[in-house]
Each structure stands twice: as C-alpha cells, then as structure tokens.
Amino acid sequence: MKPRKIKDRIYWMGSVDWDSRLFDSRIPLPVGTSYNAYLIEGSEKTVLLDTVDPPMADELMSQLEGVSRIDYVVSQHAEQDHSGTIPLVLEKYPDAKVISTPKAKGMLIDLLKLSDEIFITVDDGETLSLGDKTLKFIHAPWVHWPETMVTYLEEDKILFSCDFFGSHIATTDLFVTDEGRVYEAAKRYYAEILMPFRGVIKKNLEKLAPYDLEIIAPGHGQVFSNPKFILDAYRDWTLGAPRNTVVLPYVSMHKSTKLMVEHLVAALVEKGVRVELFNLAVTDIGKLAMALIDAATIVVGTPTVLAGPHPYAAYGTFLANALRPKAKFISIIGSYGWGGKTVETLAGMIPNLKVEIIEPVLCKGVPSEDTFNALDDLAVAIAQKHKENNFI
Ligand SMILES: Cc1cc2nc3c(=O)[nH]c(=O)nc-3n(C[C@H](O)[C@H](O)[C@H](O)COP(=O)(O)O)c2cc1C
Ligand SMILES: [Fe+2]
Ligand SMILES: [Fe+2]
C-alpha cells in the first residue's frame, strides 16, 4: 500500500499483513495484523516513527522511495516487529539519528547491533522541535516491554502509542470504521500482550489523562479518530471489578471430566453465574485470554494423565498464571483412574494469581451421584463468593 495521509504532513506508512496467523510464535491472529510506521514532516526536520517487522521491510522501503530526507527515526519499542527495519532505513538515510529511551537504546544495540553513536536518548517528557511541529516523548514502561515510550505530537494532538492501544487487524481502512470489530480485536490484544502489566498500565493511563488527544495512532491495527472509545475500554479492562463469570478451561479424553464440566456449568447457570467454557483441545487460546480479563473465578477441568494434569490443562493454567488476570477464586475438577498429583501440580503453577482456592472436586472414573452433589456444592460455594464480593 502507498503512504496514507492522516493529517497535513503526517502519513501512515507500514504494512498490512493479511496472511500471518500466529504472532510471536504463540498468539493466534484470526485476521492478520498490521505494522504501522508514521512519517511526520515538520518545516525543518522529518521523522520516521517506528518501522515494520523485517519480513515486511520491502513495503516500507518502497513507501520511502519518494522521501529524500529523514533526520530522525523514533524507536518507541525495541521489539523487532517495530524496530527490525531500522538498519535498512539507516542504510538509506545514513545521517539519520535514532531517538529512543535510554533503556531502549541498550536493547536496540543488543537486538539490531546498532552503533552507539547514532543514538539520541530522551528523558521522560523531553520535547523535540521539527520546526512547526513538536514531539513530546512520554516514557510508558511495560506497553509492552520495560523500555517503551509513546510520543505526543503537540500541534496536531496525535498520540503515537506503538503496542499500547494496538489491535491485530488487517484491513484497508486506515481509521476505525467498525468499533465493535476493533473492540474485540483490541481486547484480544490487551489480554494476550498487555494484561500481565495491568498495574503499570493503570499508571500509564493516568499519565496520559491530562493530554488533549484527537487521534491515537498505534503500532498495530487501525487509527482511532475517537480516542475516548479505546481509552474507556482500557479503563474498564484495567480498573473494572471482576464480573460474575466463571472461566472454565477443560480437557477430557473419555468424557468423564466432560460430564463433570457439563454438570457444573448447568449448576452455575442455575445459581445465576455466567460461564465461559473452553475445550482446550480445540479452543482459540486468544478467546480464553479475553475471557480471563474480567472473570471472578477460574475452574480448571482436567483428567489425571501420567500422574498430573493433562498437558493442555497445564498449558491453560500456565497461561492464566502468566497473564495475571484479576480473578479472585480458583478451583479444579476432574476424573482420575488410580491416583496422582493433579491438584498439587496445578496449585503449584499459579504463584502469580491472588486467588483463594475453592475445594476441588475429583472423582474416580465416571462421575457418580456423589460427584454431581459435590459439583452442586461447588456451584453454591462459587455463587456465594460472587455475592459476598458484590460480583453478582
Ligand atoms: C495416557 C493416559 C495416562 C493416564 N495417567 C493416569 C495417571 O497417572 N493417574 C491416574 O489416576 N489416571 C491416569 N489415567 C486415567 C484417567 O485419568 C482416567 O481414565 C480418567 O477417568 C479420564 O478422564 P476423562 O474421561 O475426562 O478423559 C490416564 C489415562 C490416559 C489415557
Ligand atoms: Fe511488542
Ligand atoms: Fe508490537
């Protein structure tokens, strides 16, 4: 695609990646993604803000064909999907300086083998005049790595935010056209990439509150001409109380655990508790991550396999621990044949979760009436906890 005008002398550049289906070798991309770079032409200086993932480099380089001079390359985030084409850009513009946070400088040297002399590091709040346009650099750690910053273009009231407020969407629409679609994609992005840093994100949102924002231009996905939409969503995901929902990731080989899961789901619904159910053998792990954003309770359903949880259940639990959702309660249900350490293993895998463990329900073989009664009790206990905490 050709460069696209956002405002006077401010252009989107970059690449729409329609084909990729996996990000960071881990994260499902149902509809691809985009890598957004931005060109800002001041009356005296020209800036390229971020670049693209190296496999997309040709597209950015051809967009730069008509650009005779770049004075600065701003690198907001050292991860290669934004920084990886900086070496090629510097080959074309050997006099350009790279502007980054001091921490990003070290990481860019580690990752791209750039030389020390080409850097200008900026402190939090520092400004750079491009003549009639002024960039203000705002350090914003942990969106998504410790070195990240965002950039505010003062005269045009545009916030360039890199991974912050990003979404994995491939489309030819430069600006958000369908807020529902973007909400889903941005929520998935937040869940998978930013949720682990919820505490710092809250601080970063507070830091941005005083700024008058007309446009937010992220590093992935579409540009927001209505920043309130995405800021409100982030406030809810980050600060909102857990909801009256049980997230129930499970796996079952011969249906015993599945029978338990089905019984528990029905019992919870009867008690007025919402359930989001994920069969880990077939689920889109991104959907599970999204459901974890606001669930009050997690119940893991797993048979015992080789003395511990089924590997898919271990993966689901590992992921939940890594994503640090705001859930307050957790339990485990499942079937076993002769014995093992399923509960101990799973309980030992969640040190990051600030959760109370509600008594697990395990059964030998196919569930019996006693098991179903125990699952009814578990549903009552969960509904009770949700009521006590005003989640219902
Ligand atoms: C590959 C495999 C390994 C198993 N390992 C164990 C084990 O170590 N300990 C145990 O109690 N049961 C073990 N079992 C038995 C299952 O836990 C038992 O059949 C259970 O009822 C299966 O639940 P499901 O119907 O939900 O798959 C194993 C079963 C399979 C297929
Ligand atoms: Fe990133
Ligand atoms: Fe990124």
Short mmCIF file of C-alpha atoms and ligand atoms in Angstrom, two decimals:
data_model
loop_
_atom_site.label_atom_id
_atom_site.label_comp_id
_atom_site.label_asym_id
_atom_site.label_seq_id
_atom_site.Cartn_x
_atom_site.Cartn_y
_atom_site.Cartn_z
CA MET A 1 0.00 0.00 0.00
CA LYS A 2 1.08 3.60 -0.58
CA PRO A 3 1.62 6.05 2.33
CA ARG A 4 -1.72 7.34 3.59
CA LYS A 5 -2.38 10.84 4.84
CA ILE A 6 -3.61 11.19 8.43
CA LYS A 7 -3.31 14.99 8.64
CA ASP A 8 -1.26 17.68 6.93
CA ARG A 9 2.31 16.27 6.53
CA ILE A 10 1.56 13.26 8.75
CA TYR A 11 1.38 9.91 6.97
CA TRP A 12 0.74 6.31 7.86
CA MET A 13 3.37 4.01 6.41
CA GLY A 14 3.95 0.36 7.04
CA SER A 15 2.46 -2.93 6.08
CA VAL A 16 -0.86 -4.71 6.34
CA ASP A 17 -0.10 -8.36 6.97
CA TRP A 18 -3.16 -10.27 5.75
CA ASP A 19 -1.56 -13.72 5.90
CA SER A 20 0.05 -14.30 9.29
CA ARG A 21 -1.95 -16.48 11.65
CA LEU A 22 0.45 -16.60 14.60
CA PHE A 23 2.22 -13.74 16.37
CA ASP A 24 5.36 -14.20 18.49
CA SER A 25 5.08 -17.92 17.56
CA ARG A 26 2.28 -18.15 20.12
CA ILE A 27 -0.62 -15.75 19.68
CA PRO A 28 -3.40 -16.62 17.21
CA LEU A 29 -4.10 -13.91 14.64
CA PRO A 30 -7.58 -14.69 13.30
CA VAL A 31 -7.47 -11.83 10.78
CA GLY A 32 -3.78 -10.96 10.41
CA THR A 33 -2.28 -7.72 11.70
CA SER A 34 -0.56 -4.55 10.59
CA TYR A 35 2.79 -2.96 11.38
CA ASN A 36 2.34 0.80 11.46
CA ALA A 37 5.11 3.33 10.95
CA TYR A 38 4.44 7.07 10.65
CA LEU A 39 6.14 9.84 8.72
CA ILE A 40 5.99 13.34 10.19
CA GLU A 41 7.29 16.23 8.11
CA GLY A 42 7.98 19.36 10.14
CA SER A 43 9.01 22.62 8.48
CA GLU A 44 12.64 21.85 9.39
CA LYS A 45 13.00 18.19 10.28
CA THR A 46 11.43 14.93 9.15
CA VAL A 47 10.82 11.96 11.43
CA LEU A 48 10.05 8.33 10.77
CA LEU A 49 8.28 6.95 13.82
CA ASP A 50 8.91 3.18 14.19
CA THR A 51 9.37 0.76 11.30
CA VAL A 52 7.97 -2.67 10.40
CA ASP A 53 8.66 -6.36 11.01
CA PRO A 54 11.65 -7.36 8.86
CA PRO A 55 9.64 -9.71 6.57
CA MET A 56 7.61 -6.60 5.57
CA ALA A 57 10.65 -4.36 5.06
CA ASP A 58 10.30 -4.11 1.26
CA GLU A 59 6.93 -2.47 1.59
CA LEU A 60 8.19 0.25 3.93
CA MET A 61 11.31 0.83 1.83
CA SER A 62 9.24 1.31 -1.31
CA GLN A 63 6.99 3.78 0.54
CA LEU A 64 10.13 5.71 1.47
CA GLU A 65 11.26 5.97 -2.15
CA GLY A 66 9.80 9.46 -2.51
CA VAL A 67 11.18 10.68 0.81
CA SER A 68 14.50 12.41 0.23
CA ARG A 69 15.49 13.07 3.82
CA ILE A 70 14.87 11.61 7.25
CA ASP A 71 16.50 13.36 10.18
CA TYR A 72 15.32 11.12 12.98
CA VAL A 73 13.98 7.61 13.39
CA VAL A 74 11.99 7.44 16.60
CA SER A 75 12.02 3.94 18.07
CA GLN A 76 9.27 3.69 20.68
CA HIS A 77 9.73 -0.03 21.33
CA ALA A 78 12.74 -2.29 20.73
CA GLU A 79 10.75 -5.39 19.75
CA GLN A 80 11.59 -6.33 16.18
CA ASP A 81 8.05 -6.06 14.82
CA HIS A 82 8.55 -2.26 15.17
CA SER A 83 12.31 -1.81 15.22
CA GLY A 84 13.52 -4.59 12.92
CA THR A 85 13.72 -2.47 9.76
CA ILE A 86 15.69 0.39 11.38
CA PRO A 87 19.03 -0.93 10.00
CA LEU A 88 17.70 -0.79 6.42
CA VAL A 89 16.27 2.67 6.97
CA LEU A 90 19.65 3.83 8.29
CA GLU A 91 21.38 2.41 5.23
CA LYS A 92 19.17 4.63 3.07
CA TYR A 93 19.49 7.67 5.39
CA PRO A 94 22.98 7.37 6.90
CA ASP A 95 22.78 10.78 8.61
CA ALA A 96 19.59 9.94 10.50
CA LYS A 97 19.74 9.66 14.29
CA VAL A 98 17.76 7.12 16.28
CA ILE A 99 15.71 8.57 19.15
CA SER A 100 14.78 6.22 21.97
CA THR A 101 14.56 5.91 25.75
CA PRO A 102 17.93 5.15 27.39
CA LYS A 103 16.70 1.61 28.14
CA ALA A 104 15.58 1.05 24.55
CA LYS A 105 18.99 2.17 23.31
CA GLY A 106 20.66 -0.73 25.10
CA MET A 107 18.07 -3.18 23.83
CA LEU A 108 18.27 -1.89 20.25
CA ILE A 109 22.04 -2.33 20.36
CA ASP A 110 21.56 -5.89 21.67
CA LEU A 111 18.89 -6.82 19.15
CA LEU A 112 19.93 -4.96 15.99
CA LYS A 113 23.65 -4.42 16.62
CA LEU A 114 23.26 -0.68 16.03
CA SER A 115 26.22 1.50 16.92
CA ASP A 116 26.26 3.70 19.98
CA GLU A 117 26.91 6.98 18.13
CA ILE A 118 23.71 7.05 16.14
CA PHE A 119 21.50 7.38 19.24
CA ILE A 120 19.88 10.35 20.89
CA THR A 121 18.25 9.23 24.13
CA VAL A 122 15.31 11.17 25.50
CA ASP A 123 14.14 11.64 29.06
CA ASP A 124 10.53 11.35 30.09
CA GLY A 125 8.70 14.50 28.95
CA GLU A 126 11.51 15.74 26.69
CA THR A 127 10.44 17.53 23.50
CA LEU A 128 11.92 17.71 20.02
CA SER A 129 11.13 20.54 17.61
CA LEU A 130 10.68 19.67 13.94
CA GLY A 131 10.13 23.36 13.14
CA ASP A 132 6.39 23.89 13.13
CA LYS A 133 5.68 20.53 14.79
CA THR A 134 6.79 19.39 18.24
CA LEU A 135 7.16 15.85 19.50
CA LYS A 136 6.91 15.11 23.21
CA PHE A 137 8.27 11.77 24.38
CA ILE A 138 6.40 10.17 27.24
CA HIS A 139 8.04 7.18 28.88
CA ALA A 140 5.44 4.43 29.20
CA PRO A 141 7.14 1.32 30.56
CA TRP A 142 5.64 -2.13 30.01
CA VAL A 143 3.49 -1.39 26.99
CA HIS A 144 4.83 -3.83 26.09
CA TRP A 145 8.42 -4.15 27.31
CA PRO A 146 10.26 -2.23 30.05
CA GLU A 147 11.81 0.25 27.58
CA THR A 148 8.66 1.51 25.83
CA MET A 149 7.58 5.12 25.30
CA VAL A 150 4.77 6.86 23.46
CA THR A 151 5.00 10.12 21.50
CA TYR A 152 2.64 13.10 21.50
CA LEU A 153 2.57 15.42 18.51
CA GLU A 154 1.56 18.61 20.27
CA GLU A 155 0.24 20.79 17.43
CA ASP A 156 -1.89 18.03 15.91
CA LYS A 157 -2.90 16.40 19.22
CA ILE A 158 -1.93 12.94 17.99
CA LEU A 159 -0.65 10.25 20.34
CA PHE A 160 1.56 7.64 18.68
CA SER A 161 1.28 4.70 21.02
CA CYS A 162 3.03 1.66 19.46
CA ASP A 163 1.78 -1.53 21.21
CA PHE A 164 -0.37 0.50 23.66
CA PHE A 165 -3.95 0.52 22.25
CA GLY A 166 -2.91 -1.79 19.41
CA SER A 167 -5.02 -4.47 17.78
CA HIS A 168 -4.26 -7.28 15.40
CA ILE A 169 -6.41 -6.47 12.40
CA ALA A 170 -5.64 -6.48 8.68
CA THR A 171 -7.83 -4.04 6.79
CA THR A 172 -7.60 -1.30 4.19
CA ASP A 173 -9.49 1.09 6.48
CA LEU A 174 -6.91 3.46 7.95
CA PHE A 175 -9.24 4.81 10.66
CA VAL A 176 -11.55 2.72 12.84
CA THR A 177 -14.75 2.15 10.89
CA ASP A 178 -16.36 -0.61 12.95
CA GLU A 179 -15.88 -0.04 16.67
CA GLY A 180 -17.41 -3.43 17.54
CA ARG A 181 -14.86 -5.28 15.46
CA VAL A 182 -12.00 -3.21 16.82
CA TYR A 183 -13.23 -3.63 20.40
CA GLU A 184 -12.98 -7.41 20.02
CA ALA A 185 -9.54 -7.26 18.40
CA ALA A 186 -8.18 -4.68 20.86
CA LYS A 187 -9.49 -6.71 23.80
CA ARG A 188 -7.81 -9.84 22.47
CA TYR A 189 -4.60 -7.84 22.02
CA TYR A 190 -4.78 -6.41 25.54
CA ALA A 191 -5.47 -9.86 27.03
CA GLU A 192 -2.61 -11.60 25.31
CA ILE A 193 0.02 -8.89 25.36
CA LEU A 194 -0.66 -6.22 27.97
CA MET A 195 -2.80 -7.74 30.75
CA PRO A 196 0.24 -9.07 32.69
CA PHE A 197 1.29 -5.44 33.25
CA ARG A 198 -2.11 -4.21 34.42
CA GLY A 199 -0.72 -2.25 37.38
CA VAL A 200 1.73 -0.25 35.26
CA ILE A 201 -0.84 0.24 32.52
CA LYS A 202 -3.10 1.88 35.06
CA LYS A 203 -0.28 4.34 35.83
CA ASN A 204 0.34 4.93 32.13
CA LEU A 205 -3.36 5.68 31.59
CA GLU A 206 -3.21 8.19 34.45
CA LYS A 207 -0.12 9.74 32.90
CA LEU A 208 -1.95 10.27 29.60
CA ALA A 209 -5.10 11.69 31.23
CA PRO A 210 -4.02 15.37 31.05
CA TYR A 211 -3.32 15.23 27.30
CA ASP A 212 -5.82 16.52 24.79
CA LEU A 213 -5.99 13.63 22.32
CA GLU A 214 -7.71 14.00 18.96
CA ILE A 215 -6.17 10.90 17.40
CA ILE A 216 -4.43 7.79 18.74
CA ALA A 217 -2.19 6.15 16.16
CA PRO A 218 -1.00 2.72 17.40
CA GLY A 219 1.68 0.40 16.04
CA HIS A 220 -0.79 -2.35 15.10
CA GLY A 221 -4.29 -2.05 13.69
CA GLN A 222 -6.41 0.95 12.88
CA VAL A 223 -6.03 4.60 13.88
CA PHE A 224 -8.53 5.96 16.41
CA SER A 225 -10.26 9.22 15.49
CA ASN A 226 -12.37 8.73 18.63
CA PRO A 227 -9.73 8.07 21.33
CA LYS A 228 -12.39 8.02 24.06
CA PHE A 229 -13.63 4.68 22.74
CA ILE A 230 -10.35 2.87 23.32
CA LEU A 231 -9.41 4.81 26.47
CA ASP A 232 -12.74 3.86 28.08
CA ALA A 233 -12.25 0.22 27.08
CA TYR A 234 -8.74 0.18 28.59
CA ARG A 235 -10.01 1.77 31.80
CA ASP A 236 -12.66 -0.93 32.10
CA TRP A 237 -10.27 -3.82 31.37
CA THR A 238 -7.61 -2.43 33.70
CA LEU A 239 -9.59 -0.94 36.56
CA GLY A 240 -13.03 -2.55 36.39
CA ALA A 241 -14.09 -5.01 39.13
CA PRO A 242 -14.20 -8.73 38.25
CA ARG A 243 -17.54 -9.83 36.80
CA ASN A 244 -19.95 -12.56 37.78
CA THR A 245 -18.30 -15.03 35.40
CA VAL A 246 -16.56 -18.39 35.73
CA VAL A 247 -13.97 -19.13 33.06
CA LEU A 248 -13.83 -22.89 32.65
CA PRO A 249 -10.98 -24.24 30.51
CA TYR A 250 -11.10 -28.02 30.39
CA VAL A 251 -9.97 -31.11 28.55
CA SER A 252 -11.34 -34.63 28.60
CA MET A 253 -10.15 -37.81 26.88
CA HIS A 254 -13.00 -40.25 27.61
CA LYS A 255 -15.77 -37.82 28.65
CA SER A 256 -15.72 -38.31 32.45
CA THR A 257 -14.30 -34.85 33.09
CA LYS A 258 -16.62 -33.53 30.38
CA LEU A 259 -19.67 -34.91 32.23
CA MET A 260 -18.47 -33.14 35.36
CA VAL A 261 -17.96 -29.92 33.44
CA GLU A 262 -21.43 -30.06 31.90
CA HIS A 263 -23.00 -30.65 35.30
CA LEU A 264 -21.09 -27.77 36.88
CA VAL A 265 -21.99 -25.38 34.05
CA ALA A 266 -25.70 -26.18 34.47
CA ALA A 267 -25.48 -25.79 38.26
CA LEU A 268 -23.68 -22.45 38.00
CA VAL A 269 -26.17 -21.09 35.49
CA GLU A 270 -29.00 -22.13 37.79
CA LYS A 271 -27.34 -20.14 40.58
CA GLY A 272 -27.15 -17.06 38.34
CA VAL A 273 -23.44 -17.30 37.49
CA ARG A 274 -22.22 -16.80 33.89
CA VAL A 275 -19.82 -19.38 32.46
CA GLU A 276 -17.36 -19.13 29.59
CA LEU A 277 -16.38 -22.65 28.57
CA PHE A 278 -13.24 -23.59 26.62
CA ASN A 279 -12.38 -27.09 25.45
CA LEU A 280 -8.60 -26.76 25.43
CA ALA A 281 -8.22 -29.43 22.77
CA VAL A 282 -9.88 -27.20 20.18
CA THR A 283 -10.13 -23.69 21.61
CA ASP A 284 -8.66 -20.46 20.29
CA ILE A 285 -6.36 -19.60 23.18
CA GLY A 286 -6.91 -15.88 22.47
CA LYS A 287 -10.60 -16.26 23.34
CA LEU A 288 -9.61 -17.84 26.64
CA ALA A 289 -7.24 -14.94 27.33
CA MET A 290 -10.04 -12.44 26.60
CA ALA A 291 -12.43 -14.21 28.94
CA LEU A 292 -9.81 -14.02 31.69
CA ILE A 293 -9.84 -10.19 31.59
CA ASP A 294 -12.91 -9.86 33.78
CA ALA A 295 -13.84 -13.27 35.21
CA ALA A 296 -14.12 -13.52 39.00
CA THR A 297 -13.45 -17.27 39.10
CA ILE A 298 -11.41 -19.81 37.15
CA VAL A 299 -12.25 -23.52 37.26
CA VAL A 300 -9.82 -25.87 35.50
CA GLY A 301 -11.25 -29.20 34.35
CA THR A 302 -8.71 -31.96 33.72
CA PRO A 303 -8.30 -35.71 33.87
CA THR A 304 -5.18 -37.09 35.52
CA VAL A 305 -2.61 -38.09 32.89
CA LEU A 306 0.74 -39.59 33.78
CA ALA A 307 0.30 -38.61 37.43
CA GLY A 308 -0.56 -34.95 36.79
CA PRO A 309 -2.86 -32.64 34.83
CA HIS A 310 -3.40 -33.22 31.11
CA PRO A 311 -0.71 -31.17 29.28
CA TYR A 312 -3.36 -28.92 27.70
CA ALA A 313 -4.75 -28.12 31.15
CA ALA A 314 -1.21 -27.44 32.35
CA TYR A 315 -0.75 -25.05 29.39
CA GLY A 316 -4.07 -23.29 30.09
CA THR A 317 -3.12 -22.90 33.75
CA PHE A 318 0.41 -21.75 32.89
CA LEU A 319 -1.07 -19.15 30.55
CA ALA A 320 -3.56 -17.92 33.16
CA ASN A 321 -0.73 -17.57 35.68
CA ALA A 322 1.42 -15.67 33.17
CA LEU A 323 -1.39 -13.30 32.14
CA ARG A 324 -2.11 -12.37 35.80
CA PRO A 325 -5.87 -11.82 35.44
CA LYS A 326 -7.91 -10.24 38.22
CA ALA A 327 -9.77 -13.44 39.17
CA LYS A 328 -10.31 -13.90 42.91
CA PHE A 329 -11.17 -17.61 43.12
CA ILE A 330 -9.99 -20.81 41.51
CA SER A 331 -10.98 -24.47 41.66
CA ILE A 332 -10.15 -27.73 39.90
CA ILE A 333 -12.41 -30.56 38.81
CA GLY A 334 -11.64 -33.79 37.00
CA SER A 335 -11.57 -37.54 36.77
CA TYR A 336 -8.69 -39.91 37.55
CA GLY A 337 -8.11 -43.65 37.24
CA TRP A 338 -5.94 -44.62 40.18
CA GLY A 339 -4.12 -41.61 41.61
CA GLY A 340 -1.68 -38.77 41.00
CA LYS A 341 -0.77 -35.22 41.93
CA THR A 342 -3.09 -33.25 39.65
CA VAL A 343 -4.31 -30.76 42.25
CA GLU A 344 -0.89 -30.23 43.83
CA THR A 345 0.71 -29.73 40.42
CA LEU A 346 -1.86 -27.19 39.25
CA ALA A 347 -1.91 -25.38 42.60
CA GLY A 348 1.87 -25.05 42.36
CA MET A 349 1.58 -23.46 38.92
CA ILE A 350 -0.29 -20.30 39.92
CA PRO A 351 2.03 -18.25 42.16
CA ASN A 352 1.09 -15.02 40.32
CA LEU A 353 -2.63 -15.34 40.94
CA LYS A 354 -4.02 -13.70 44.04
CA VAL A 355 -6.76 -16.27 44.36
CA GLU A 356 -8.50 -18.25 47.04
CA ILE A 357 -8.67 -21.95 46.15
CA ILE A 358 -12.18 -23.36 46.49
CA GLU A 359 -12.22 -27.08 47.40
CA PRO A 360 -11.56 -29.11 44.20
CA VAL A 361 -13.84 -31.95 43.10
CA LEU A 362 -12.11 -35.06 41.80
CA CYS A 363 -13.76 -38.36 41.00
CA LYS A 364 -12.54 -41.88 40.24
CA GLY A 365 -13.64 -42.94 36.78
CA VAL A 366 -17.07 -41.93 35.53
CA PRO A 367 -18.80 -39.42 37.84
CA SER A 368 -21.39 -40.80 40.25
CA GLU A 369 -24.26 -39.16 42.11
CA ASP A 370 -21.84 -38.20 44.91
CA THR A 371 -19.65 -36.38 42.40
CA PHE A 372 -22.63 -34.47 40.99
CA ASN A 373 -23.65 -33.50 44.52
CA ALA A 374 -20.12 -32.26 45.19
CA LEU A 375 -20.26 -30.22 41.97
CA ASP A 376 -23.59 -28.73 43.08
CA ASP A 377 -21.87 -27.71 46.34
CA LEU A 378 -19.03 -26.17 44.34
CA ALA A 379 -21.54 -24.13 42.31
CA VAL A 380 -23.19 -22.94 45.54
CA ALA A 381 -19.81 -22.00 47.00
CA ILE A 382 -18.84 -20.02 43.88
CA ALA A 383 -22.19 -18.20 43.71
CA GLN A 384 -21.85 -17.38 47.42
CA LYS A 385 -18.35 -15.95 46.94
CA HIS A 386 -19.56 -13.86 44.00
CA LYS A 387 -22.45 -12.50 46.10
CA GLU A 388 -20.24 -11.73 49.12
CA ASN A 389 -17.92 -9.74 46.83
CA ASN A 390 -20.75 -7.94 45.01
CA PHE A 391 -19.87 -9.54 41.68
CA ILE A 392 -23.49 -10.67 41.22
C1 LIG B 1 -2.39 -41.54 28.68
C2 LIG B 1 -3.14 -41.69 29.97
C3 LIG B 1 -2.46 -41.56 31.18
C4 LIG B 1 -3.12 -41.67 32.38
N1 LIG B 1 -2.43 -41.47 33.54
C5 LIG B 1 -3.09 -41.55 34.73
C6 LIG B 1 -2.41 -41.34 35.97
O1 LIG B 1 -1.19 -41.14 36.01
N2 LIG B 1 -3.11 -41.38 37.13
C7 LIG B 1 -4.46 -41.61 37.13
O2 LIG B 1 -5.09 -41.59 38.19
N3 LIG B 1 -5.14 -41.85 35.99
C8 LIG B 1 -4.48 -41.80 34.80
N4 LIG B 1 -5.17 -42.03 33.63
C9 LIG B 1 -6.58 -42.40 33.70
C10 LIG B 1 -7.50 -41.20 33.52
O3 LIG B 1 -7.23 -40.21 34.44
C11 LIG B 1 -8.93 -41.69 33.68
O4 LIG B 1 -9.23 -42.61 32.63
C12 LIG B 1 -9.95 -40.58 33.69
O5 LIG B 1 -11.23 -41.09 34.04
C13 LIG B 1 -10.05 -39.92 32.30
O6 LIG B 1 -10.91 -38.82 32.38
P1 LIG B 1 -11.60 -38.29 31.02
O7 LIG B 1 -12.69 -39.27 30.69
O8 LIG B 1 -12.12 -36.94 31.39
O9 LIG B 1 -10.54 -38.25 29.97
C14 LIG B 1 -4.51 -41.95 32.40
C15 LIG B 1 -5.17 -42.10 31.19
C16 LIG B 1 -4.51 -41.96 29.99
C17 LIG B 1 -5.27 -42.13 28.69
FE FE B 2 5.73 -5.54 21.50
FE FE B 3 4.09 -4.94 18.52
#
